[in-house]
Amino acid sequence: MEKQSLLGGRKKTSKRWTFLGIFVPLLLIGTLLLTYWPDLNKVSLDDECVQEPSYVPTGERAAELNQRYEEYLTSSGFADSAAKRFSGAIKIPTVSYDEMTAQVPQDPVSHKPFLEFHKYLEKSYPLVHQRLEKHVVNEYSLVFYWKGSDISLKPTMLMAHIDVVPVDPATANEWKYPPFSGEIADGKVWGRGTADTKMSLIGILESVEALLEVNYEPKRSVIVAFGHDEEITGFNGAQNIVKFIENNLAIPHHGVEMILDEGMTLAIVEDPKIGVMKQREITFANIGIAEKGYVNVNISVSMDIGGHASIAPQHTGIGILSQVIVALENNPFAPDLEESNPILKSLNCQAAHTNKFSKREKYILKHWKAFKHVLLKVFSANPALNAAVTTSQAIDVIQGGVKVNALPQFSFEVANHRIALHETVDTTLDHIYSLVRPIAKKNNLDFLPTPDTPRTKGTKGAISVNHLGFNPSPISPTDASPYKVLSSVIRRVFPDSIVAPSLMTANTDTRWVWNLSESIFRFVPDISTGDEGIHTVNENNSIENLVGIARFYHELIRAFDE
Ligand SMILES: *[C@@H]1O[C@H](CO)[C@@H](O)[C@H](O)[C@H]1NC(C)=O
Ligand SMILES: *[C@@H]1O[C@H](CO)[C@@H](O)[C@H](O)[C@H]1NC(C)=O
Ligand SMILES: *[C@@H]1O[C@H](CO)[C@@H](O)[C@H](O)[C@H]1NC(C)=O
Ligand SMILES: [Zn+2]
């Protein structure tokens, strides 16, 4: 509806303008309709999510190794003994506490369980320790190097982390079984680390040990790397593992064929019934091909003069800090979608292989460039989708003030941001600076975006910013061989699964390995119904999952040799 002119009556327009006013928009609409008119019946996205055929082993000794895979790795004997070894790994509390972050030198007392864990692995996987080169990196991380017979082939690298998050003492009695009991009950193993991520660490070792038992000799070298501080940034662990691999194993830039670390999982999707088609469950293997960046931004307000509350200024330091927080929350980061964003591939796979999307939705997805704003609007209503296209902002810490009758001289807040793929640490900071700078000015404070920015004379104090973060990861290719081989192995071990590229919105140790490989994937074939157990109470994993994970790594090592 048009707004009435305040002066009443409408302006007369000439006939020529009326004609153009009607004809031009009609022409435009007509062109748009012809270009984008949804021929809905022709919309097919199948070509967007082509599935690799399942891996069929053909290499040397294929028959013998297949038999081992079919018989030994599916036997209850294997499941029982693997579960016991898994349980033993859970019993050792390799906890990363926040105060251990980037600790140099590392505290030997709080790291004692890590040495116990090394001993436990040595006892449980004797062949791995006899036949692979074992390297302890920065005291508590582990690298096993399984040299291949053809050193002209780039090695593959399998990762997991040794550490787990702490158990909140306040929740200790909510655990069905004590968190470090490694209880085996109801077909599951219970305790901290069973889902994040000792199941993949044990799964990797089980698979290698099983291959060694039949004297398997890889053509392509395999590097197994277990960091010890992933939960607190990987500063001491993964960072040094990468240096070790570059320097001691002499691996050049992008010299690793594929790196596989924890990350996304197998997800069971309920597919609604349509017409005569029955309702069914589809297993999606979501492979993280990229991950968002991360930055913690600490903004502090310091007032040069404190004083007694009885002669108070209009805004105290806490008041000014509040202005900052209000400005941040009122100006969230803008979403954007670029062609390379894995969320598009991920949605295309769902559209192509489930009945979840209407024809109209599929159409919009296929022509997303023309409908980008529509799509972003839809995304904004769904937290998971919104996270894939937006830099997030969570003000998680605030502190300031000591006494009710004293003006606060110092206060700060810390916000955590997960950086979307179209942004960087710098663009994230620029956005924040543009909001904070005018607040500093208005309150006659200096704005100090870096520690070495000098103070000026005549101001009443300063707003300082410091940050710690890293950029979003590169995006691993899905049209190159490593992704295809990985996909084909997933489809062998989990026959009806649909492999789909995805975006990780959480972070992993892979943040340190970008220089080692172009093909970095974040995936463990753990069947999850969500991530409820991770980092909270009653973390558990099924023995069936553990066996599936071991089978998966077993076949992966073989497939990368062919
Ligand atoms: C935030 O920065 C201030 C000033 O540098 C510092 O005193 C404070 O400890 C920092 N807080 C956190 C949680 O990092
Ligand atoms: C990759 O290598 C470059 C050049 O040596 C270095 O500046 C950068 O920090 C490295 N990246 C990572 C993630 O280690
Ligand atoms: C076991 O773990 C699963 C997956 O994380 C979780 O959904 C389930 O609630 C856990 N079981 C219990 C009894 O908490
Ligand atoms: Zn983890």
Coordinates of C-alpha atoms and ligand atoms in Angstrom, one line a residue:
M1 CA 0.0 0.0 0.0
E2 CA 1.2 3.4 -0.9
K3 CA 1.5 6.1 1.7
Q4 CA -1.0 9.0 1.2
S5 CA 0.7 12.3 0.6
L6 CA 0.5 14.5 3.6
L7 CA -0.9 17.2 1.5
G8 CA -3.8 15.1 0.3
G9 CA -4.3 15.1 -3.5
R10 CA -2.0 13.2 -5.8
K11 CA 0.4 14.6 -8.2
K12 CA -0.5 14.3 -11.9
T13 CA 1.9 12.3 -14.0
S14 CA 2.2 12.5 -17.7
K15 CA 0.9 9.7 -19.9
R16 CA 4.4 8.8 -21.0
W17 CA 5.5 8.3 -17.4
T18 CA 2.4 6.2 -16.6
F19 CA 3.2 4.0 -19.6
L20 CA 6.8 3.6 -18.7
G21 CA 5.9 3.1 -15.0
I22 CA 3.7 0.2 -15.9
F23 CA 5.5 -1.3 -18.9
V24 CA 9.0 -1.3 -17.6
P25 CA 8.2 -3.2 -14.4
L26 CA 6.0 -5.6 -16.4
L27 CA 8.9 -6.3 -18.8
L28 CA 11.2 -6.8 -15.9
I29 CA 8.9 -9.2 -14.1
G30 CA 8.2 -11.0 -17.4
T31 CA 12.0 -11.5 -17.9
L32 CA 12.4 -12.7 -14.4
L33 CA 9.5 -15.1 -14.7
L34 CA 10.9 -16.5 -17.9
T35 CA 14.3 -17.0 -16.4
Y36 CA 13.2 -18.3 -13.0
W37 CA 9.7 -19.7 -13.5
P38 CA 9.8 -22.9 -11.6
D39 CA 9.3 -25.9 -13.8
L40 CA 9.0 -27.8 -10.7
N41 CA 8.7 -31.2 -12.2
K42 CA 12.0 -30.8 -13.8
V43 CA 13.8 -29.9 -10.6
S44 CA 16.2 -32.7 -9.8
L45 CA 19.2 -32.3 -7.5
D46 CA 20.4 -35.8 -7.8
D47 CA 23.4 -34.6 -9.8
E48 CA 24.4 -32.5 -6.9
C49 CA 25.1 -35.3 -4.5
V50 CA 26.4 -38.2 -6.5
Q51 CA 27.5 -41.1 -4.3
E52 CA 30.7 -42.9 -4.8
P53 CA 30.3 -46.7 -5.3
S54 CA 31.2 -48.7 -2.3
Y55 CA 34.8 -49.6 -2.0
V56 CA 35.6 -53.1 -3.3
P57 CA 39.0 -54.3 -2.1
T58 CA 41.1 -55.7 -4.9
G59 CA 44.6 -55.3 -3.7
E60 CA 47.1 -58.0 -2.8
R61 CA 45.8 -60.5 -0.3
A62 CA 42.3 -59.0 -0.8
A63 CA 40.5 -62.3 -0.2
E64 CA 42.4 -63.1 3.0
L65 CA 42.0 -59.6 4.4
N66 CA 38.3 -59.6 3.5
Q67 CA 37.8 -62.8 5.4
R68 CA 39.5 -61.2 8.4
Y69 CA 37.3 -58.2 8.1
E70 CA 34.1 -60.2 7.7
E71 CA 34.9 -62.8 10.4
Y72 CA 37.2 -61.5 13.0
L73 CA 36.1 -57.8 13.0
T74 CA 32.5 -58.8 13.3
S75 CA 33.0 -61.5 15.9
S76 CA 31.7 -61.2 19.5
G77 CA 35.2 -62.2 20.6
F78 CA 36.7 -59.1 19.0
A79 CA 33.8 -56.9 20.3
D80 CA 34.3 -58.1 23.8
S81 CA 38.0 -57.7 23.9
A82 CA 38.0 -54.3 22.1
A83 CA 35.4 -53.1 24.6
K84 CA 37.6 -54.1 27.5
R85 CA 40.6 -52.2 26.0
F86 CA 38.3 -49.2 25.4
S87 CA 37.0 -49.4 29.0
G88 CA 40.6 -49.4 30.3
A89 CA 41.4 -46.2 28.3
I90 CA 38.4 -44.5 29.8
K91 CA 39.5 -45.4 33.3
I92 CA 42.6 -43.1 33.0
P93 CA 41.5 -39.5 33.7
T94 CA 43.5 -37.7 31.0
V95 CA 41.8 -34.4 31.8
S96 CA 42.7 -31.0 30.3
Y97 CA 41.9 -28.2 32.7
D98 CA 41.6 -24.6 31.5
E99 CA 44.5 -23.5 33.6
M100 CA 46.8 -25.9 31.6
T101 CA 46.1 -23.9 28.4
A102 CA 49.4 -23.0 26.6
Q103 CA 51.3 -23.9 29.8
V104 CA 55.0 -23.7 29.3
P105 CA 56.6 -25.7 30.9
Q106 CA 53.8 -28.2 31.4
D107 CA 52.9 -29.2 35.0
P108 CA 54.1 -32.8 35.5
V109 CA 51.7 -33.4 38.4
S110 CA 48.5 -32.7 36.5
H111 CA 49.9 -34.6 33.5
K112 CA 50.7 -37.8 35.3
P113 CA 47.6 -39.6 33.9
F114 CA 48.9 -38.9 30.3
L115 CA 52.1 -41.0 31.0
E116 CA 49.9 -43.7 32.6
F117 CA 47.8 -43.6 29.4
H118 CA 51.0 -44.1 27.2
K119 CA 51.9 -47.2 29.3
Y120 CA 48.4 -48.5 29.0
L121 CA 48.5 -48.3 25.2
E122 CA 51.9 -50.0 25.1
K123 CA 50.5 -52.9 27.1
S124 CA 47.2 -53.1 25.1
Y125 CA 48.6 -52.7 21.5
P126 CA 51.9 -54.6 21.5
L127 CA 52.3 -54.9 17.8
V128 CA 51.7 -51.2 17.2
H129 CA 54.5 -50.5 19.6
Q130 CA 56.8 -53.1 18.2
R131 CA 56.4 -52.5 14.5
L132 CA 55.6 -48.8 14.1
E133 CA 58.0 -46.0 15.0
K134 CA 56.7 -44.5 18.2
H135 CA 57.5 -40.8 19.0
V136 CA 56.5 -38.9 22.1
V137 CA 56.0 -35.3 21.2
N138 CA 56.3 -32.5 23.8
E139 CA 56.1 -35.1 26.6
Y140 CA 52.5 -36.2 26.3
S141 CA 51.4 -36.3 22.6
L142 CA 52.0 -39.5 20.6
V143 CA 52.9 -40.0 16.9
F144 CA 53.2 -43.5 15.4
Y145 CA 54.8 -43.7 12.0
W146 CA 53.9 -46.8 9.9
K147 CA 56.4 -46.6 7.0
G148 CA 54.9 -47.8 3.7
S149 CA 56.8 -49.8 1.1
D150 CA 56.4 -47.1 -1.5
I151 CA 57.7 -43.9 -0.1
S152 CA 56.9 -42.0 -3.3
L153 CA 53.2 -42.1 -2.1
K154 CA 52.1 -39.3 0.2
P155 CA 51.2 -40.7 3.7
T156 CA 47.7 -40.6 5.2
M157 CA 47.3 -39.2 8.7
L158 CA 44.8 -40.4 11.3
M159 CA 44.2 -38.2 14.3
A160 CA 42.4 -38.3 17.6
H161 CA 43.1 -36.7 21.0
I162 CA 44.1 -38.2 24.3
D163 CA 42.6 -35.6 26.6
V164 CA 39.0 -35.2 27.8
V165 CA 37.1 -32.3 29.4
P166 CA 36.8 -32.2 33.2
V167 CA 33.7 -33.5 35.0
D168 CA 31.8 -30.8 36.7
P169 CA 31.9 -31.9 40.4
A170 CA 28.4 -30.5 40.9
T171 CA 27.1 -33.2 38.5
A172 CA 29.1 -36.1 39.9
N173 CA 26.0 -37.8 41.4
E174 CA 24.0 -37.4 38.2
W175 CA 26.3 -40.0 36.5
K176 CA 24.7 -43.4 36.1
Y177 CA 28.2 -44.9 36.5
P178 CA 31.2 -42.9 37.8
P179 CA 32.7 -40.8 35.0
F180 CA 36.1 -42.6 35.0
S181 CA 34.7 -46.1 35.7
G182 CA 34.7 -47.2 32.1
E183 CA 31.7 -49.4 33.1
I184 CA 30.6 -51.9 30.5
A185 CA 26.9 -52.3 30.8
D186 CA 23.9 -52.5 28.4
G187 CA 26.1 -53.0 25.4
K188 CA 27.8 -49.7 26.1
V189 CA 30.9 -48.3 27.6
W190 CA 30.3 -45.5 30.0
G191 CA 32.4 -42.5 31.0
R192 CA 34.2 -39.3 30.1
G193 CA 35.8 -39.6 26.7
T194 CA 33.7 -42.5 25.3
A195 CA 32.2 -40.1 22.7
D196 CA 34.9 -37.4 22.6
T197 CA 37.1 -39.0 21.4
K198 CA 38.7 -42.0 22.9
M199 CA 36.5 -44.2 20.7
S200 CA 38.3 -43.0 17.6
L201 CA 41.7 -43.2 19.3
I202 CA 41.0 -46.8 20.3
G203 CA 39.3 -47.6 16.9
I204 CA 42.5 -46.5 15.1
L205 CA 44.7 -48.6 17.3
E206 CA 42.4 -51.7 17.0
S207 CA 42.4 -51.4 13.2
V208 CA 46.2 -51.1 13.0
E209 CA 46.8 -53.9 15.5
A210 CA 44.4 -56.2 13.6
L211 CA 46.2 -55.5 10.3
L212 CA 49.6 -56.1 12.0
E213 CA 48.3 -59.4 13.4
V214 CA 48.1 -60.7 9.8
N215 CA 51.4 -59.0 8.8
Y216 CA 49.8 -56.4 6.6
E217 CA 52.4 -54.1 5.1
P218 CA 51.1 -50.8 3.8
K219 CA 52.3 -49.4 0.5
R220 CA 51.4 -45.9 1.6
S221 CA 52.8 -44.7 5.0
V222 CA 50.4 -44.0 7.8
I223 CA 50.9 -41.4 10.4
V224 CA 48.8 -41.9 13.6
A225 CA 48.8 -38.7 15.7
F226 CA 47.2 -38.2 19.1
G227 CA 47.4 -34.7 20.6
H228 CA 47.1 -34.3 24.4
D229 CA 45.4 -30.8 24.7
E230 CA 42.8 -30.5 22.0
E231 CA 40.2 -29.4 24.5
I232 CA 42.3 -26.4 25.4
T233 CA 43.4 -25.4 21.9
G234 CA 46.1 -27.9 20.9
F235 CA 48.8 -25.4 21.6
N236 CA 51.2 -27.9 23.3
G237 CA 50.0 -31.0 21.5
A238 CA 48.9 -30.7 17.8
Q239 CA 51.0 -27.6 17.2
N240 CA 54.1 -29.5 18.1
I241 CA 53.0 -32.7 16.3
V242 CA 52.9 -30.7 13.1
K243 CA 56.4 -29.3 13.7
F244 CA 57.6 -32.8 14.4
I245 CA 56.1 -34.2 11.2
E246 CA 57.5 -31.4 9.1
N247 CA 61.0 -31.5 10.6
N248 CA 61.6 -35.1 11.7
L249 CA 59.5 -37.0 9.2
A250 CA 60.5 -34.5 6.5
I251 CA 57.0 -34.0 5.2
P252 CA 56.8 -31.1 2.8
H253 CA 54.0 -28.5 2.4
H254 CA 50.8 -30.4 1.6
G255 CA 52.8 -33.6 1.6
V256 CA 50.1 -35.6 3.3
E257 CA 47.5 -37.2 1.1
M258 CA 44.6 -37.0 3.6
I259 CA 44.2 -36.1 7.2
L260 CA 41.2 -37.5 9.1
D261 CA 40.3 -36.2 12.6
E262 CA 37.3 -36.2 14.9
G263 CA 34.4 -33.9 14.0
M264 CA 31.2 -34.9 12.4
T265 CA 29.5 -38.3 12.7
L266 CA 26.9 -40.6 11.2
A267 CA 23.5 -39.0 11.7
I268 CA 20.2 -40.8 11.4
V269 CA 17.6 -38.8 9.5
E270 CA 13.9 -39.6 9.7
D271 CA 12.6 -39.3 6.2
P272 CA 8.9 -38.5 6.1
K273 CA 6.6 -40.7 4.0
I274 CA 5.4 -39.3 0.8
G275 CA 2.6 -41.0 -1.2
V276 CA 3.2 -44.7 -1.3
M277 CA 6.8 -44.4 0.0
K278 CA 7.2 -45.6 3.5
Q279 CA 8.7 -43.6 6.3
R280 CA 12.3 -44.6 6.6
E281 CA 15.6 -43.8 8.3
I282 CA 18.5 -42.7 6.3
T283 CA 22.0 -42.7 7.6
F284 CA 23.9 -39.6 6.6
A285 CA 27.7 -39.6 6.9
N286 CA 28.4 -35.9 7.4
I287 CA 32.1 -35.1 6.6
G288 CA 33.4 -31.8 7.9
I289 CA 35.3 -30.3 5.0
A290 CA 35.8 -27.0 6.7
E291 CA 35.5 -25.4 10.1
K292 CA 34.6 -22.0 11.3
G293 CA 37.2 -19.7 12.8
Y294 CA 37.3 -18.7 16.5
V295 CA 38.2 -15.6 18.4
N296 CA 37.9 -14.6 22.0
V297 CA 37.7 -10.8 22.4
N298 CA 38.4 -9.3 25.8
I299 CA 37.2 -5.7 26.1
S300 CA 38.2 -3.8 29.3
V301 CA 37.4 -0.4 30.6
S302 CA 39.9 1.3 32.9
M303 CA 39.2 4.6 34.5
D304 CA 42.2 6.6 35.6
I305 CA 40.6 7.9 38.8
G306 CA 38.5 5.8 41.2
G307 CA 36.9 7.5 44.1
H308 CA 34.1 7.4 46.4
A309 CA 30.6 6.6 45.2
S310 CA 29.2 9.7 46.9
I311 CA 30.6 11.9 44.1
A312 CA 29.7 9.7 41.2
P313 CA 30.0 10.6 37.5
Q314 CA 27.0 9.9 35.2
H315 CA 28.7 6.7 33.9
T316 CA 31.0 4.5 35.9
G317 CA 33.4 2.1 34.2
I318 CA 30.8 -0.6 34.5
G319 CA 28.2 1.7 32.9
I320 CA 30.5 2.3 30.0
L321 CA 31.3 -1.4 29.6
S322 CA 27.5 -2.0 29.6
Q323 CA 27.2 0.5 26.7
V324 CA 29.8 -1.6 24.8
I325 CA 27.8 -4.8 25.5
V326 CA 24.5 -3.3 24.4
A327 CA 26.2 -2.0 21.2
L328 CA 27.6 -5.4 20.4
E329 CA 24.3 -7.3 21.0
N330 CA 22.3 -4.7 19.1
N331 CA 24.6 -5.1 16.1
P332 CA 25.1 -8.8 15.4
F333 CA 27.2 -10.0 12.5
A334 CA 25.6 -10.0 9.1
P335 CA 25.1 -13.5 7.5
D336 CA 26.4 -14.2 4.0
L337 CA 26.5 -17.2 1.8
E338 CA 29.3 -17.9 -0.7
E339 CA 29.2 -20.6 -3.3
S340 CA 32.0 -22.5 -1.6
N341 CA 30.1 -22.8 1.8
P342 CA 29.7 -26.5 2.5
I343 CA 26.2 -25.9 3.9
L344 CA 25.0 -25.6 0.3
K345 CA 26.4 -29.1 -0.6
S346 CA 25.1 -30.4 2.6
L347 CA 21.5 -29.2 2.0
N348 CA 21.7 -30.4 -1.6
C349 CA 22.5 -33.8 -0.4
Q350 CA 19.5 -33.8 1.9
A351 CA 17.3 -32.5 -0.9
A352 CA 18.6 -35.1 -3.3
H353 CA 18.3 -38.1 -1.0
T354 CA 15.3 -37.4 1.3
N355 CA 11.7 -36.2 1.0
K356 CA 12.3 -33.5 3.5
F357 CA 12.2 -30.6 1.1
S358 CA 9.3 -29.5 -1.1
K359 CA 9.8 -29.0 -4.8
R360 CA 9.7 -25.2 -4.2
E361 CA 12.4 -25.5 -1.6
K362 CA 14.5 -27.6 -3.9
Y363 CA 14.0 -25.0 -6.6
I364 CA 15.1 -22.2 -4.3
L365 CA 18.2 -24.2 -3.3
K366 CA 19.1 -24.9 -6.9
H367 CA 18.8 -21.3 -7.8
W368 CA 20.2 -20.0 -4.5
K369 CA 22.0 -17.1 -6.0
A370 CA 18.8 -15.5 -7.2
F371 CA 17.1 -16.3 -3.9
K372 CA 20.0 -15.7 -1.6
H373 CA 18.2 -13.2 0.7
V374 CA 15.2 -15.6 0.9
L375 CA 17.5 -18.4 1.9
L376 CA 19.4 -16.3 4.5
K377 CA 16.1 -15.3 6.0
V378 CA 15.0 -18.9 6.3
F379 CA 18.4 -19.8 7.8
S380 CA 18.1 -17.0 10.4
A381 CA 15.2 -18.8 11.9
N382 CA 17.1 -22.0 12.4
P383 CA 20.0 -21.9 14.8
A384 CA 22.1 -24.6 13.2
L385 CA 21.7 -23.2 9.7
N386 CA 22.2 -19.6 10.9
A387 CA 25.5 -20.7 12.6
A388 CA 26.7 -21.9 9.1
V389 CA 26.4 -18.5 7.6
T390 CA 27.0 -16.0 10.4
T391 CA 29.8 -15.1 12.8
S392 CA 28.4 -15.8 16.2
Q393 CA 28.7 -13.7 19.3
A394 CA 28.4 -14.8 22.9
I395 CA 29.4 -12.6 25.8
D396 CA 30.4 -15.3 28.3
V397 CA 32.4 -13.6 31.0
I398 CA 32.0 -10.3 32.8
Q399 CA 33.9 -8.9 35.8
G400 CA 34.2 -5.6 37.5
G401 CA 33.8 -3.7 40.7
V402 CA 34.9 -4.6 44.2
K403 CA 33.0 -2.5 46.7
V404 CA 29.6 -1.1 46.7
N405 CA 30.8 2.4 47.8
A406 CA 33.9 2.6 45.5
L407 CA 33.8 3.5 41.8
P408 CA 35.0 0.6 39.7
Q409 CA 38.3 1.4 38.1
F410 CA 38.6 -1.7 36.1
S411 CA 36.0 -4.0 34.4
F412 CA 36.1 -6.3 31.5
E413 CA 34.0 -8.7 29.4
V414 CA 35.0 -11.5 27.1
A415 CA 33.0 -12.6 24.1
N416 CA 33.5 -15.8 22.1
H417 CA 32.9 -15.6 18.4
R418 CA 32.8 -18.4 15.9
I419 CA 33.9 -16.9 12.6
A420 CA 31.9 -17.6 9.5
L421 CA 33.7 -18.6 6.3
H422 CA 33.2 -15.2 4.6
E423 CA 34.9 -13.4 7.4
T424 CA 38.3 -13.5 9.1
V425 CA 39.7 -12.6 12.6
D426 CA 40.5 -9.1 11.2
T427 CA 37.0 -8.4 9.7
T428 CA 35.5 -9.6 13.0
L429 CA 37.7 -7.2 15.0
D430 CA 36.9 -4.4 12.5
H431 CA 33.2 -4.8 13.2
I432 CA 33.8 -4.7 16.9
Y433 CA 36.2 -1.8 16.8
S434 CA 33.6 0.2 14.7
L435 CA 31.1 -0.2 17.6
V436 CA 33.5 0.4 20.5
R437 CA 35.5 3.3 19.1
P438 CA 32.5 5.8 19.2
I439 CA 31.7 4.7 22.7
A440 CA 35.2 5.5 23.9
K441 CA 35.1 8.9 22.2
K442 CA 31.7 9.8 23.6
N443 CA 32.9 9.0 27.1
N444 CA 36.3 10.8 26.7
L445 CA 38.3 7.6 26.9
D446 CA 41.2 6.4 24.7
F447 CA 40.5 3.5 22.4
L448 CA 43.4 1.0 22.5
P449 CA 42.8 -1.8 20.0
T450 CA 46.4 -3.2 20.6
P451 CA 48.5 -3.3 23.7
D452 CA 51.1 -0.9 22.2
T453 CA 48.6 1.9 21.3
P454 CA 49.7 4.9 23.2
R455 CA 47.4 6.8 25.6
T456 CA 46.7 10.4 24.9
K457 CA 46.5 13.3 27.3
G458 CA 43.3 14.7 28.7
T459 CA 41.2 11.5 28.6
K460 CA 39.7 9.9 31.6
G461 CA 40.8 6.4 30.9
A462 CA 40.8 3.8 28.2
I463 CA 38.9 1.0 26.5
S464 CA 41.3 -1.7 25.6
V465 CA 40.8 -4.8 23.4
N466 CA 42.8 -7.9 23.3
H467 CA 42.0 -11.1 21.4
L468 CA 43.1 -14.6 20.7
G469 CA 41.8 -16.5 17.7
F470 CA 42.3 -18.1 14.3
N471 CA 40.7 -17.8 10.9
P472 CA 38.2 -20.2 9.4
S473 CA 39.9 -23.2 7.8
P474 CA 40.5 -23.7 4.1
I475 CA 37.8 -25.8 2.4
S476 CA 38.9 -29.3 1.4
P477 CA 38.1 -30.4 -2.1
T478 CA 35.3 -33.0 -2.6
D479 CA 36.2 -33.6 -6.3
A480 CA 39.7 -34.9 -5.5
S481 CA 40.6 -38.5 -4.9
P482 CA 41.0 -38.5 -1.1
Y483 CA 37.3 -37.4 -0.5
K484 CA 36.2 -40.1 -3.0
V485 CA 38.2 -42.9 -1.4
L486 CA 36.9 -41.9 2.0
S487 CA 33.4 -41.8 0.7
S488 CA 33.7 -45.2 -0.9
V489 CA 35.0 -46.7 2.4
I490 CA 32.1 -45.3 4.4
R491 CA 29.7 -46.8 1.9
R492 CA 31.4 -50.2 2.2
V493 CA 31.3 -50.2 6.0
F494 CA 27.9 -48.5 6.3
P495 CA 26.2 -49.8 3.1
D496 CA 23.1 -47.6 2.8
S497 CA 24.6 -44.4 4.0
I498 CA 24.6 -41.1 2.1
V499 CA 27.9 -39.3 2.3
A500 CA 27.5 -35.5 2.5
P501 CA 30.0 -32.7 2.8
S502 CA 29.4 -30.5 5.8
L503 CA 30.6 -27.5 7.7
M504 CA 31.9 -27.9 11.3
T505 CA 30.8 -25.1 13.6
A506 CA 33.0 -26.4 16.4
N507 CA 36.7 -26.7 16.4
T508 CA 39.3 -29.5 16.3
D509 CA 43.0 -30.0 16.4
T510 CA 42.9 -29.7 12.6
R511 CA 43.4 -26.0 13.1
W512 CA 47.1 -26.8 13.3
V513 CA 47.5 -29.0 10.2
W514 CA 46.4 -26.8 7.3
N515 CA 50.0 -26.8 5.9
L516 CA 50.3 -30.5 5.9
S517 CA 47.4 -31.4 3.5
E518 CA 44.8 -30.0 1.1
S519 CA 42.4 -32.8 2.0
I520 CA 41.5 -32.5 5.7
F521 CA 38.4 -34.2 6.9
R522 CA 36.6 -34.2 10.2
F523 CA 34.6 -37.4 10.6
V524 CA 34.3 -40.5 12.8
P525 CA 31.6 -43.0 11.9
D526 CA 30.0 -42.8 15.4
I527 CA 26.3 -43.2 15.3
S528 CA 24.9 -40.2 17.1
T529 CA 21.4 -39.1 17.8
G530 CA 22.7 -35.7 18.7
D531 CA 25.7 -34.7 20.9
E532 CA 24.0 -34.9 24.2
G533 CA 26.6 -37.0 25.9
I534 CA 29.6 -35.0 24.8
H535 CA 31.0 -32.7 27.5
T536 CA 28.1 -33.5 29.9
V537 CA 26.9 -36.2 32.2
N538 CA 26.5 -39.9 31.2
E539 CA 28.8 -39.8 28.2
N540 CA 28.6 -43.3 26.7
N541 CA 29.2 -45.2 23.5
S542 CA 28.0 -48.5 22.2
I543 CA 30.3 -51.4 21.6
E544 CA 28.7 -51.8 18.2
N545 CA 29.8 -48.3 17.4
L546 CA 33.3 -49.0 18.5
V547 CA 33.5 -52.1 16.3
G548 CA 32.1 -50.1 13.3
I549 CA 34.8 -47.5 13.9
A550 CA 37.6 -50.1 14.0
R551 CA 36.2 -51.7 10.8
F552 CA 36.1 -48.3 9.1
Y553 CA 39.8 -47.5 9.8
H554 CA 40.8 -51.0 8.8
E555 CA 39.2 -50.6 5.4
L556 CA 40.4 -47.0 5.1
I557 CA 44.0 -48.0 5.4
R558 CA 43.6 -50.7 2.8
A559 CA 41.6 -48.5 0.4
F560 CA 44.3 -45.8 0.4
D561 CA 46.8 -48.5 -0.6
E562 CA 45.0 -49.3 -3.8
Ligands
LIG1 C1 40.8 -9.5 30.0 O1 41.8 -8.5 29.9 C2 42.2 -7.9 31.1 C3 43.1 -6.7 30.7 O2 44.2 -7.2 30.0 C4 42.7 -8.9 32.0 O3 43.1 -8.3 33.3 C5 41.7 -10.0 32.3 O4 42.3 -11.0 33.1 C6 41.3 -10.6 30.9 N1 40.3 -11.6 31.2 C7 40.2 -12.8 30.7 C8 39.1 -13.7 31.1 O5 41.0 -13.2 29.8
LIG2 C1 51.6 -22.5 7.5 O1 52.8 -22.0 7.0 C2 53.0 -20.6 6.9 C3 54.3 -20.3 6.2 O2 55.4 -21.0 6.8 C4 52.9 -20.1 8.4 O3 53.1 -18.7 8.4 C5 51.6 -20.5 9.0 O4 51.5 -20.0 10.3 C6 51.4 -21.9 8.9 N1 50.0 -22.2 9.2 C7 49.6 -23.0 10.2 C8 48.2 -23.2 10.5 O5 50.5 -23.6 10.9
LIG3 C1 24.2 -42.2 26.0 O1 24.8 -41.4 24.9 C2 23.8 -41.0 24.0 C3 24.6 -40.4 22.8 O2 25.3 -39.3 23.2 C4 22.8 -40.1 24.6 O3 21.8 -39.7 23.7 C5 22.2 -40.8 25.8 O4 21.3 -39.9 26.5 C6 23.2 -41.4 26.7 N1 22.5 -42.3 27.7 C7 22.2 -41.8 28.9 C8 21.4 -42.8 29.8 O5 22.4 -40.7 29.3
ZN4 ZN 37.1 -33.9 20.8

